[in-house]
Amino acid sequence: MARHPQHGLSLHALTAAIASVCLTCASIAAQPAAHSAEHLAQRVEIRRTTWGVPHITADDLAAAAFALAYVQLEDYGARVAMGLLRGRGEMGLWFGRDSMAGDFAARPVYAMAVAKYASLDADTRAVYEGFAAGVNRYIERHPDEFPADFAPRFTGYDVAARDVQVGNASAANRLLARLEPTRIRPTRGDTEPPAPTDARALADALIEHAAGVDPIEEGSNAWAFAPSRTRSGRAVLVRNPHLAWDAGYYEAHVHVPGVLEFYGDFRIGGPFTVIGGFNRHLGWATTNNAPDNDEFYALDVDPTRVDHYLFDDTSVPLERVLVTVPYRNGPGISTETRETWRTPLGPVVHRDGGRIYVLRTAGDGEHRAGQQFLRMMQATSLEEWKAAMRLRARTTSSFTYADRAGNVFYVWNGLNPMLPHPSGGDTMATPARRTSDVFTQLIPWDSLPQLLNPKGGYVRNENDAPYHTNLHAVLDRARYPANMPEPSLRLRSQLSLALIDDGRKRSLEEIMALKNSYRMLLADRVKEDLLTALRAATLSDVQRAGADVLRRWDNTTAPDSRGAVLFATWWQRYTEGRTADSMFAVAWDVRDPVRTPRGIRDAARAIEAFTWAVDETVRRHGAADVAWGTVHRVRVGGFDEPVGGCSGALGCFRVLNFRTEPDGKRAVTGGDGWVIGVEFTDVPRAFSVLAYGQSNKPGHPHNGDQGRLFARGEYKRVAFTEAEIEAQVIRRYRPGLEP
């Protein structure tokens, strides 16, 4: 990272400035106990194995976290420290006014972390404080990687602040976009007007599309197989998140004898960011589920008193919140103060037309996410793991679980409130005049959609609603409240079911190979209708040859498959300007969930789109039958490899997103990248691949070094036992003490 110019501000003066403008005096008093870097380093050893994976063995949790922070900085550098700095709202202080925008939102969250820190259990605090010490030690030892005079001295508060849950700013923005003019959710059965299009988001999407950049399909796939479905008679878990390839998934193994042994992904920036993986007894995978955890309420202003509202027949004052943020101003420090308003129900997001709009979020201020994950990582049984989950401190994901006892389990995890009114979503505000108008309780955790050891021997999720987790035990939507998701089963989920709902027993190796299926389910659903339409159409010789390419195509995106590029180009043209769902002859139907949607709705449009697609494919790639892998490439770590996989919208389970390169090839930018599968034998047996490698540093030996493995659908054997680790060790050291 390039050094920022010196502005003549000494470290002593900068530290004093931080103290003088601190949001709350709690942040400069009763600081978490500092841990000596030398003492921590002496209590931990790091062993790097063949692909750069760190195996951390420590005497205690603080030392383990110290090492985890250190290896993250070794591999990702300043990104870790900048995340902590952003979390405590000091970007402007270190880098100037143009960096301060996020500080105003961060400082109140940081204040909550400070205020609630002492209520965390000792083990969680030890992890936070050890992690902070590891970041500080790395900065001390590698000053050239940071801005000049950069020494923020992080504490456990800074790490904990990243795990505090607050209201959904995106939801607030969507509501604000729809309050012009102000609209309230109808209360007497009126028909709600349709929400207007978010013009900015649409414009951004069009710009990306024109530049040949696919949107990143943020999501995940997860499978768990019961012993009845595996050759070994042991449960198997597969975790497969797909995000942008700069998302910072990080593979590591942490062992504190007698306290913790866990192997999985630790997202760059902290010790507890939506972890998935396994210990000797059990494991889990997360899949985003977007629970409806919040509601907007419209309060009536008090016409007789300034900044008051009427609630429960009482005039209630709004709480004025002033947030002061310091920023670096040349050789000195300046500050800016902004005003926000709160109520006991939640923050004020808008005031207009005699109403005050507030966002009430279930779990607002929840700070125990790290504590929950640590307990999950230490759990030795399903009941212990469920007890940790009942903390309900991390609620943005479904969880798919398997264990050595042979259990497989799924829970659609959320903090859904028990609403006394219909949900307004994020586009409408519900009038609230008394406590009985607003939610005050949550749906109990044990009442959430969940499934344990169902017939068929599997559970799975790919970000869709929970009801079809297993086709032999479909959950009844009517059993759940209205603010639970409506049934959905997109093509990616349907392909998942097609791959595994067959009763076959498979080995771990066979399951991992199956996960890399190149099948494109969309082609199975619409190709024959397209070919039928083309047979009746008047086509040129080139176009008829293109139809023959599709006829011979195997409906996959295997690297050597010919026809997939043409088909994908056709589908893009056929659905352009329309929602894809509207272009099927038969829409998805919950009564026929794994055979719909299907067919093409507009044959004339399909033919026009195909004639264009043939010409366009030839223009771009030289031939209508160009192989998928000739066009689609993995370009990381110096490798340039053909790769199979496609968008989930096309019905691929191996999700990949691409951008168009200057040479016309399409390079992976996101999607599958981190994949791990584990079989719960007496000692877990696992395979994994992290396509973009352990590091994002240019020139780092483990930047993209697994790209070739990933492109070829191969995996590395996970080193878990002492013998496996020692057989692969390429470096061993104590962090912060190495030469």
XYZ file of C-alpha atoms in Angstrom:
739
model
C 0.000 0.000 0.000
C 1.446 3.375 -0.949
C 2.367 5.712 1.883
C 0.195 8.774 2.353
C 2.000 12.102 2.498
C 3.083 13.422 5.896
C 1.094 16.393 7.083
C 3.331 17.308 9.983
C 1.073 15.701 12.600
C 3.057 13.724 15.139
C 1.874 10.405 16.508
C 1.565 12.000 19.961
C -0.555 14.837 18.610
C -2.711 12.456 16.601
C -3.377 10.281 19.635
C -4.345 13.331 21.644
C -6.676 14.441 18.847
C -8.384 11.068 18.839
C -9.019 11.317 22.563
C -10.321 14.863 22.366
C -12.966 14.096 19.769
C -13.936 10.607 20.942
C -17.639 9.902 20.543
C -17.916 8.660 24.101
C -15.569 8.852 27.036
C -16.088 5.108 27.452
C -13.808 4.584 24.452
C -10.832 6.077 26.301
C -11.622 4.633 29.702
C -11.581 1.046 30.969
C -9.871 -0.181 27.801
C -9.549 -3.955 27.380
C -6.360 -5.241 28.903
C -3.400 -5.030 26.546
C -1.612 -8.294 25.786
C 2.145 -8.302 25.325
C 2.914 -9.254 21.733
C 6.037 -11.146 22.788
C 4.129 -13.092 25.419
C 1.353 -13.978 22.958
C 3.802 -14.964 20.236
C 5.609 -17.334 22.584
C 2.332 -19.192 23.198
C 1.508 -19.960 19.566
C 3.029 -21.609 16.503
C 1.960 -21.198 12.889
C 2.602 -23.939 10.365
C 1.964 -23.091 6.738
C 1.218 -26.071 4.519
C 1.627 -26.584 0.779
C -1.003 -24.104 -0.400
C -0.194 -21.526 2.262
C -2.980 -22.585 4.627
C -2.103 -21.537 8.199
C -2.445 -24.149 10.926
C -2.411 -22.321 14.247
C -1.653 -24.191 17.463
C -1.877 -22.056 20.592
C -1.882 -22.355 24.369
C -5.006 -20.192 24.704
C -7.624 -18.349 22.686
C -5.926 -14.946 22.896
C -2.729 -16.351 21.398
C -4.670 -18.187 18.683
C -6.475 -14.983 17.698
C -3.173 -13.071 17.772
C -1.831 -15.505 15.185
C -5.036 -15.451 13.123
C -4.802 -11.672 12.804
C -1.132 -11.872 11.954
C -1.552 -14.382 9.127
C -4.476 -12.404 7.690
C -2.241 -9.334 7.524
C 0.610 -11.351 6.054
C -1.699 -12.404 3.244
C -4.030 -9.381 2.873
C -2.013 -6.568 4.394
C -3.598 -3.220 5.165
C -7.130 -4.400 4.287
C -7.477 -5.904 7.771
C -6.349 -2.772 9.587
C -8.458 -0.494 7.390
C -11.544 -2.548 8.208
C -10.968 -2.048 11.928
C -10.275 1.642 11.434
C -13.474 1.987 9.430
C -15.372 0.195 12.186
C -14.368 2.713 14.819
C -15.106 5.684 12.570
C -11.619 7.099 12.101
C -11.033 7.008 8.367
C -11.340 10.789 8.134
C -8.960 11.285 11.042
C -6.188 9.371 9.321
C -6.866 10.090 5.641
C -8.775 13.350 5.407
C -12.220 14.700 4.746
C -12.829 12.707 1.575
C -12.564 9.490 3.610
C -14.934 10.382 6.445
C -18.390 9.624 4.996
C -18.758 6.252 6.702
C -17.460 7.524 10.030
C -20.783 9.116 10.975
C -22.589 5.771 10.853
C -19.690 3.833 12.378
C -19.231 5.879 15.559
C -22.609 5.166 17.176
C -22.110 1.458 16.431
C -18.663 1.615 17.981
C -20.133 3.271 21.058
C -22.560 0.349 21.408
C -19.674 -2.114 21.160
C -17.817 -0.282 23.905
C -20.843 -0.040 26.175
C -21.687 -3.741 25.858
C -18.181 -5.172 25.716
C -18.002 -6.183 29.384
C -21.144 -8.314 28.994
C -19.379 -10.648 26.546
C -17.948 -13.816 28.040
C -14.251 -13.955 28.864
C -13.381 -16.321 26.005
C -14.906 -14.037 23.379
C -13.131 -10.999 24.825
C -9.878 -12.936 24.786
C -10.311 -13.614 21.071
C -11.089 -9.963 20.303
C -8.144 -8.692 22.349
C -5.727 -11.239 20.922
C -6.807 -10.375 17.379
C -6.284 -6.648 18.033
C -2.827 -7.345 19.455
C -1.941 -9.364 16.360
C -2.918 -6.486 14.079
C -0.883 -4.032 16.160
C 2.154 -6.303 16.117
C 2.035 -6.706 12.356
C 1.803 -2.935 11.833
C 4.823 -2.447 14.108
C 6.860 -5.046 12.226
C 5.844 -3.935 8.699
C 5.506 -0.121 8.716
C 6.288 0.145 4.994
C 2.929 -1.487 4.193
C 0.996 1.333 5.883
C 0.660 5.105 5.667
C 3.423 7.091 7.300
C 3.052 7.464 11.075
C 0.212 4.916 11.079
C -0.173 3.493 14.595
C -3.828 3.380 15.637
C -3.286 0.856 18.502
C -6.336 -1.305 18.118
C -8.137 -2.869 21.081
C -10.770 -5.549 21.539
C -13.417 -2.846 21.179
C -12.414 -2.283 17.567
C -12.688 -5.958 16.671
C -15.971 -6.381 18.555
C -17.519 -3.379 16.789
C -17.524 -5.353 13.525
C -19.949 -7.841 15.097
C -22.621 -5.361 16.234
C -25.937 -5.633 14.400
C -27.786 -2.449 13.420
C -30.713 -1.475 11.207
C -30.670 -2.072 7.471
C -29.500 1.135 5.789
C -30.378 -0.244 2.349
C -33.970 -0.826 3.433
C -34.149 2.740 4.756
C -32.886 4.062 1.445
C -35.502 2.081 -0.460
C -38.252 3.463 1.743
C -36.999 7.015 1.252
C -37.056 6.505 -2.501
C -40.743 5.646 -2.238
C -41.798 8.488 0.027
C -42.073 10.962 -2.826
C -44.885 11.709 -2.398
C -45.243 10.216 1.093
C -47.228 7.016 1.042
C -48.532 4.924 3.932
C -49.449 1.268 3.667
C -53.232 1.061 3.104
C -55.069 -0.020 6.243
C -58.500 -0.915 4.873
C -57.730 -3.353 2.108
C -56.918 -0.731 -0.534
C -54.802 -1.850 -3.456
C -51.164 -0.879 -2.990
C -49.701 1.029 -5.933
C -46.664 -0.638 -7.495
C -43.264 0.466 -6.249
C -41.435 2.704 -8.718
C -38.269 1.475 -10.361
C -35.057 2.405 -8.596
C -33.637 4.420 -11.496
C -30.141 4.663 -10.037
C -29.812 0.918 -9.534
C -31.176 0.267 -13.015
C -28.745 2.755 -14.534
C -25.822 1.157 -12.700
C -26.886 -2.291 -13.893
C -27.127 -1.084 -17.493
C -23.652 0.447 -17.312
C -22.225 -2.812 -15.980
C -24.049 -4.793 -18.654
C -22.776 -2.527 -21.423
C -19.231 -2.977 -20.124
C -19.574 -6.758 -20.286
C -19.521 -7.223 -16.504
C -21.883 -9.775 -14.982
C -23.527 -8.858 -11.678
C -22.093 -10.891 -8.811
C -24.716 -13.394 -7.688
C -24.111 -13.246 -3.965
C -25.225 -16.512 -2.460
C -24.193 -20.025 -1.527
C -24.884 -23.706 -2.012
C -24.953 -26.190 0.861
C -25.504 -29.946 1.052
C -25.619 -32.329 4.009
C -25.946 -36.099 3.498
C -27.011 -38.560 6.171
C -25.101 -41.827 6.671
C -27.803 -43.625 4.659
C -26.642 -41.678 1.579
C -22.866 -42.227 1.781
C -20.666 -45.200 0.990
C -18.824 -44.848 4.302
C -22.011 -44.700 6.379
C -20.857 -41.319 7.754
C -22.466 -37.914 7.320
C -21.020 -35.505 4.736
C -21.258 -31.709 4.601
C -20.446 -29.497 1.590
C -20.039 -25.713 1.916
C -19.905 -23.597 -1.233
C -20.442 -19.822 -0.906
C -20.226 -17.771 -4.070
C -19.313 -14.111 -3.891
C -16.947 -11.783 -5.709
C -13.414 -13.155 -5.902
C -12.220 -10.264 -3.758
C -14.616 -11.156 -0.906
C -11.745 -12.398 1.236
C -12.665 -15.952 2.138
C -9.704 -17.263 4.083
C -8.925 -20.894 4.882
C -7.383 -21.626 8.280
C -7.088 -24.248 11.000
C -7.119 -23.104 14.632
C -6.273 -25.453 17.497
C -6.187 -24.669 21.218
C -5.817 -28.101 22.853
C -8.726 -28.893 25.121
C -10.525 -25.673 24.147
C -11.049 -25.420 20.388
C -10.136 -27.140 17.150
C -11.797 -25.734 14.048
C -11.077 -25.816 10.323
C -12.927 -23.561 7.910
C -13.220 -20.096 6.457
C -12.405 -16.965 8.419
C -13.373 -13.974 6.325
C -10.614 -11.399 6.149
C -10.974 -8.633 8.721
C -11.931 -10.402 11.921
C -12.133 -13.707 13.760
C -15.901 -14.299 13.559
C -17.290 -13.036 10.227
C -19.970 -15.563 9.129
C -17.862 -18.611 9.661
C -18.467 -22.031 8.175
C -16.429 -25.198 8.618
C -16.014 -28.114 10.997
C -14.471 -29.498 14.156
C -13.981 -33.154 15.091
C -17.645 -33.546 15.962
C -19.721 -31.410 13.609
C -19.814 -28.716 10.954
C -22.096 -26.259 9.239
C -22.508 -24.142 6.131
C -24.289 -20.807 5.756
C -26.524 -19.641 2.905
C -27.848 -16.068 2.813
C -31.590 -15.932 3.469
C -32.532 -12.215 3.826
C -34.987 -12.521 6.744
C -37.604 -9.808 7.224
C -36.232 -8.546 10.544
C -37.452 -4.953 10.447
C -40.512 -2.764 9.967
C -41.115 0.891 9.224
C -43.600 2.748 11.394
C -45.221 6.133 10.808
C -45.756 8.122 14.005
C -48.021 11.173 14.263
C -46.262 14.417 15.119
C -47.429 16.383 18.139
C -48.835 19.579 16.578
C -48.300 21.506 19.825
C -44.681 20.663 20.660
C -41.517 20.830 18.577
C -39.766 17.515 17.886
C -42.384 15.460 19.713
C -44.695 12.708 18.562
C -47.889 11.190 19.949
C -47.723 7.630 21.228
C -49.847 5.808 23.791
C -51.807 9.046 24.295
C -48.632 10.804 25.398
C -46.415 13.443 23.844
C -42.966 11.853 23.525
C -39.794 13.812 22.701
C -37.491 12.710 19.926
C -33.942 12.044 21.049
C -31.423 14.273 19.288
C -28.150 12.501 18.543
C -25.068 14.507 17.611
C -22.152 12.651 16.070
C -18.868 14.504 15.812
C -16.256 13.135 13.456
C -12.656 14.367 13.308
C -10.798 14.577 10.031
C -7.282 15.333 9.029
C -7.039 18.866 7.665
C -3.527 19.389 6.349
C -1.244 19.724 9.378
C -4.162 19.883 11.808
C -7.434 18.287 12.854
C -10.922 19.614 12.140
C -14.303 18.215 13.116
C -17.764 18.035 11.642
C -20.956 17.331 13.553
C -24.098 15.827 12.117
C -27.490 15.493 13.683
C -29.732 12.451 13.712
C -32.839 11.616 15.700
C -33.999 8.486 17.492
C -37.025 7.142 19.293
C -37.280 4.115 21.611
C -38.717 2.292 18.594
C -35.676 2.972 16.428
C -33.940 5.684 14.401
C -35.855 8.361 12.527
C -35.367 7.956 8.770
C -37.741 10.656 7.476
C -40.106 13.411 8.624
C -42.826 14.779 6.358
C -46.584 15.360 6.084
C -47.225 15.337 9.802
C -45.526 11.982 10.302
C -42.238 10.715 11.642
C -40.929 7.555 10.008
C -38.847 5.185 12.138
C -37.083 1.921 11.388
C -37.606 -0.730 14.051
C -35.156 -3.610 13.697
C -35.264 -6.863 15.620
C -31.879 -7.326 17.233
C -30.792 -3.700 16.808
C -27.599 -3.368 18.831
C -27.093 -7.128 19.185
C -23.386 -7.593 19.934
C -22.892 -11.307 20.680
C -22.276 -12.661 17.173
C -18.686 -13.551 18.028
C -19.756 -15.234 21.236
C -22.328 -17.275 19.325
C -19.875 -18.423 16.679
C -17.229 -19.323 19.247
C -19.728 -21.529 21.075
C -20.774 -23.118 17.784
C -17.123 -23.799 16.953
C -16.654 -25.445 20.371
C -19.877 -27.493 20.275
C -19.552 -31.284 20.377
C -23.170 -32.263 19.705
C -26.279 -31.083 17.928
C -27.858 -29.964 21.192
C -24.813 -27.904 22.168
C -24.761 -26.357 18.702
C -28.479 -25.539 18.867
C -27.977 -23.948 22.284
C -25.397 -21.629 20.715
C -27.731 -20.857 17.820
C -30.454 -19.848 20.271
C -28.382 -16.797 21.189
C -29.753 -15.492 17.846
C -26.925 -13.025 17.450
C -26.184 -13.815 13.782
C -29.334 -14.000 11.699
C -28.596 -13.329 8.048
C -28.192 -16.935 6.956
C -29.772 -20.333 6.827
C -27.597 -23.048 8.367
C -27.017 -26.533 6.978
C -25.473 -28.922 9.504
C -23.991 -32.423 9.775
C -22.184 -34.283 12.548
C -20.239 -37.402 13.510
C -23.312 -38.824 15.256
C -24.978 -39.009 11.831
C -27.396 -36.086 12.107
C -28.206 -33.736 9.260
C -30.139 -30.583 10.073
C -31.325 -27.388 8.433
C -32.702 -24.178 9.952
C -33.933 -21.057 8.196
C -32.409 -18.649 10.702
C -33.875 -15.213 11.363
C -35.139 -12.714 13.917
C -38.568 -12.356 12.393
C -40.847 -10.311 14.642
C -44.316 -11.424 15.645
C -46.255 -8.699 13.857
C -49.612 -7.350 15.075
C -50.196 -6.066 11.525
C -49.423 -7.041 7.913
C -45.770 -6.597 6.972
C -44.934 -3.376 5.162
C -41.701 -4.789 3.768
C -39.208 -2.053 2.979
C -41.554 0.018 0.831
C -44.391 0.953 3.169
C -44.703 2.330 6.691
C -47.396 1.148 9.082
C -49.213 3.791 11.172
C -48.405 3.373 14.874
C -50.203 5.252 17.625
C -49.703 2.918 20.565
C -47.556 0.034 21.728
C -50.082 -2.530 20.502
C -49.486 -1.277 16.937
C -45.801 -2.272 16.866
C -43.965 -5.565 17.260
C -42.510 -6.339 20.669
C -41.763 -10.083 20.430
C -39.909 -12.432 18.087
C -40.913 -15.734 16.534
C -39.212 -18.323 18.811
C -36.104 -19.975 17.362
C -37.603 -23.450 17.681
C -40.610 -22.284 15.639
C -38.474 -21.285 12.648
C -38.574 -23.564 9.575
C -36.201 -26.457 10.250
C -35.698 -30.086 9.337
C -33.847 -32.884 11.162
C -32.886 -36.220 9.581
C -35.653 -36.317 6.951
C -36.517 -39.221 4.704
C -34.281 -39.236 1.637
C -31.180 -38.615 3.733
C -30.316 -35.054 2.793
C -30.908 -31.366 3.477
C -29.827 -28.552 1.193
C -30.246 -24.850 0.491
C -29.257 -22.416 -2.264
C -30.695 -19.163 -0.845
C -34.290 -19.991 -1.707
C -37.162 -20.298 0.753
C -36.912 -23.236 3.189
C -39.983 -25.246 2.250
C -38.341 -27.576 -0.312
C -35.211 -28.292 1.697
C -36.048 -31.960 1.137
C -38.605 -33.170 -1.405
C -39.699 -36.018 0.894
C -40.517 -33.637 3.753
C -41.852 -30.444 2.185
C -42.629 -27.841 4.841
C -46.128 -26.353 4.855
C -46.040 -22.598 4.171
C -49.335 -22.206 6.034
C -47.655 -23.142 9.318
C -45.546 -19.989 9.313
C -46.370 -16.285 9.763
C -46.911 -13.912 6.863
C -43.492 -12.260 7.255
C -41.742 -15.524 6.425
C -40.637 -15.844 2.791
C -43.033 -17.059 0.151
C -42.177 -20.361 -1.551
C -39.486 -20.137 -4.214
C -37.302 -22.642 -5.994
C -35.106 -21.138 -8.655
C -33.337 -23.145 -11.321
C -30.113 -23.432 -9.301
C -32.058 -24.982 -6.412
C -33.938 -27.289 -8.755
C -30.693 -28.527 -10.275
C -29.349 -29.132 -6.781
C -32.330 -31.363 -6.071
C -31.996 -33.118 -9.416
C -28.370 -33.930 -8.590
C -28.921 -35.361 -5.108
C -32.541 -36.500 -4.743
C -31.872 -39.881 -6.290
C -31.338 -42.215 -3.322
C -27.814 -43.110 -4.441
C -24.975 -43.669 -2.007
C -21.834 -41.730 -2.845
C -18.317 -41.396 -1.500
C -16.969 -38.023 -0.417
C -14.944 -37.914 -3.632
C -18.035 -38.600 -5.736
C -20.007 -35.920 -3.902
C -17.267 -33.350 -4.487
C -17.178 -34.241 -8.177
C -20.980 -33.984 -8.368
C -20.801 -30.496 -6.852
C -18.899 -29.426 -9.984
C -21.710 -30.460 -12.323
C -21.583 -28.434 -15.549
C -25.234 -29.013 -16.371
C -27.286 -25.946 -17.374
C -30.858 -26.649 -16.315
C -32.309 -23.773 -18.339
C -31.345 -25.569 -21.537
C -33.249 -28.665 -20.440
C -36.336 -26.502 -19.962
C -36.410 -24.393 -23.131
C -34.050 -25.753 -25.794
C -36.511 -28.120 -27.400
C -39.135 -25.369 -27.697
C -36.541 -23.144 -29.338
C -35.505 -25.862 -31.797
C -39.151 -26.513 -32.649
C -39.647 -22.820 -33.427
C -36.474 -22.731 -35.526
C -37.533 -25.725 -37.615
C -40.585 -23.746 -38.753
C -38.614 -20.545 -39.384
C -36.908 -19.251 -42.505
C -33.190 -19.281 -41.672
C -29.984 -18.601 -43.560
C -27.452 -21.390 -43.986
C -25.336 -19.905 -41.166
C -28.334 -19.694 -38.864
C -29.442 -23.224 -39.705
C -25.935 -24.426 -38.924
C -26.268 -22.622 -35.590
C -29.476 -24.527 -34.909
C -27.578 -27.761 -35.608
C -24.961 -26.680 -33.042
C -27.696 -26.376 -30.412
C -29.234 -29.682 -31.435
C -25.918 -31.490 -30.879
C -25.063 -29.596 -27.691
C -25.087 -31.643 -24.453
C -26.753 -28.857 -22.404
C -23.678 -28.327 -20.236
C -21.069 -25.631 -19.740
C -18.181 -28.089 -19.629
C -15.030 -26.361 -20.914
C -15.094 -28.339 -24.175
C -18.872 -28.109 -24.640
C -19.945 -26.524 -27.934
C -23.272 -24.725 -28.051
C -23.422 -23.211 -24.564
C -21.940 -19.874 -25.662
C -24.513 -19.570 -28.455
C -27.374 -20.573 -26.161
C -26.388 -18.111 -23.413
C -26.073 -15.324 -25.979
C -29.537 -16.178 -27.312
C -31.139 -16.215 -23.866
C -29.637 -12.845 -22.999
C -31.128 -11.345 -26.166
C -34.467 -13.146 -25.775
C -35.007 -11.802 -22.225
C -33.462 -8.376 -22.768
C -35.595 -5.673 -21.190
C -37.938 -8.254 -19.633
C -37.891 -10.282 -16.459
C -36.659 -13.749 -17.265
C -39.593 -15.335 -15.417
C -42.044 -13.642 -17.759
C -40.466 -15.250 -20.831
C -41.316 -18.883 -20.043
C -44.378 -20.557 -21.501
C -45.122 -22.029 -18.064
C -44.116 -19.988 -15.009
C -42.802 -21.530 -11.820
C -45.626 -23.218 -9.936
C -45.367 -24.290 -6.297
C -47.642 -27.244 -7.184
C -45.027 -28.476 -9.680
C -41.852 -27.060 -8.106
C -39.121 -29.051 -9.852
C -40.495 -29.122 -13.426
C -41.359 -25.452 -13.815
C -40.668 -22.976 -15.313
C -40.366 -24.378 -18.818
C -40.896 -23.578 -22.489
C -40.668 -20.306 -24.410
C -43.536 -17.865 -24.344
C -42.802 -15.831 -27.496
C -41.670 -17.946 -30.451
C -41.291 -14.990 -32.814
C -39.094 -13.139 -30.357
C -37.106 -16.332 -29.734
C -36.409 -16.751 -33.460
C -35.354 -13.101 -33.879
C -33.097 -13.400 -30.835
C -31.538 -16.592 -32.193
C -30.718 -15.152 -35.613
C -29.070 -12.214 -33.837
C -27.226 -14.540 -31.436
C -25.712 -16.608 -34.237
C -24.338 -13.519 -35.962
C -23.158 -12.054 -32.669
C -21.416 -15.242 -31.532
C -19.600 -15.532 -34.861
C -18.640 -11.841 -34.676
C -17.307 -12.084 -31.141
C -15.702 -15.510 -31.185
C -15.242 -16.574 -34.804
C -17.658 -19.498 -34.824
C -21.144 -20.382 -33.606
C -19.825 -23.624 -32.094
C -17.018 -22.047 -30.084
C -16.250 -24.121 -26.980
C -17.380 -22.699 -23.639
C -13.857 -22.910 -22.198
C -12.327 -21.156 -25.199
C -14.266 -18.061 -24.128
C -14.613 -18.502 -20.353
C -11.360 -18.427 -18.384
C -9.834 -18.437 -14.926
C -7.150 -15.757 -14.965
C -5.549 -15.616 -11.527
C -2.067 -16.327 -10.219
C -0.561 -16.196 -13.692
C -2.832 -18.989 -14.899
C -5.119 -18.708 -17.914
C -7.276 -21.812 -17.852
C -10.577 -22.806 -19.491
C -13.362 -23.191 -16.949
C -16.880 -24.603 -16.809
C -19.787 -23.051 -14.942
C -22.299 -20.258 -15.485
C -24.805 -17.945 -13.856
C -27.354 -19.403 -11.469
C -29.967 -17.603 -13.550
C -29.077 -19.990 -16.379
C -29.591 -22.920 -14.037
C -25.991 -23.716 -13.190
C -25.127 -25.140 -9.774
C -21.469 -24.299 -10.302
C -22.137 -20.572 -10.334
C -19.620 -18.330 -12.082
C -19.797 -14.662 -13.051
C -17.548 -13.077 -15.661
C -16.303 -9.856 -17.189
C -15.286 -9.329 -20.796
C -11.534 -8.833 -21.191
C -9.830 -6.687 -23.877
C -9.113 -9.826 -25.938
C -12.810 -10.754 -25.952
C -12.411 -13.628 -23.501
C -14.537 -13.685 -20.352
C -12.631 -13.961 -17.040
C -14.171 -15.126 -13.764
C -14.862 -12.295 -11.310
C -16.994 -14.153 -8.789
C -19.214 -17.064 -7.963
C -17.854 -20.376 -6.750
C -14.379 -19.947 -5.390
C -14.333 -21.397 -1.897
C -15.529 -25.008 -1.727
C -15.047 -27.463 1.116
C -16.474 -30.903 1.755
C -16.000 -32.957 4.923
C -16.854 -36.519 5.866
C -17.374 -37.062 9.592
C -15.316 -40.194 10.068
C -13.734 -40.675 13.516
C -11.159 -38.137 12.358
C -12.746 -35.798 9.772
C -11.677 -36.288 6.167
C -11.997 -33.272 3.895
C -11.210 -31.683 0.533
C -11.211 -27.989 -0.361
C -10.258 -25.395 -2.934
C -9.942 -21.616 -2.641
C -9.704 -20.506 -6.254
C -8.140 -17.100 -5.652
C -5.737 -18.421 -3.040
C -4.762 -17.372 0.468
C -3.503 -13.926 -0.523
C -4.518 -10.927 -2.628
C -1.030 -9.398 -2.574
C 0.548 -9.081 -6.035
C 3.522 -11.386 -6.334
C 2.576 -13.391 -3.252
C 3.249 -17.109 -3.887
C -0.290 -17.976 -2.785
C -2.109 -15.316 -4.780
C -4.243 -17.387 -7.141
C -2.079 -20.493 -6.887
C -5.172 -22.698 -6.570
C -6.709 -21.230 -9.726
C -5.634 -24.134 -11.908
C -7.062 -26.664 -9.435
C -10.365 -24.807 -9.418
C -10.555 -24.444 -13.188
C -10.046 -28.175 -13.602
C -12.622 -29.076 -10.960
C -9.960 -30.501 -8.651
C -9.416 -30.174 -4.895
C -6.609 -30.312 -2.388
C -6.712 -32.739 0.521
C -7.269 -30.862 3.775
C -4.482 -31.378 6.307
C -6.218 -31.853 9.660
C -4.299 -34.418 11.705
C -0.773 -33.862 13.014
C 0.588 -36.374 10.523
C -1.182 -34.671 7.607
C 0.009 -31.230 8.661
C 3.611 -32.315 9.189
C 3.663 -34.034 5.800
C 2.768 -30.716 4.110
C 4.608 -28.123 6.225
C 6.551 -25.573 4.196
C 7.153 -23.039 6.983
C 6.811 -22.852 10.775
C 7.205 -19.744 12.924
C 5.981 -17.693 15.860
C 4.122 -14.601 14.609
C 5.863 -11.321 15.226
C 9.086 -13.032 16.265
C 10.119 -14.322 12.858
C 13.336 -12.812 11.383
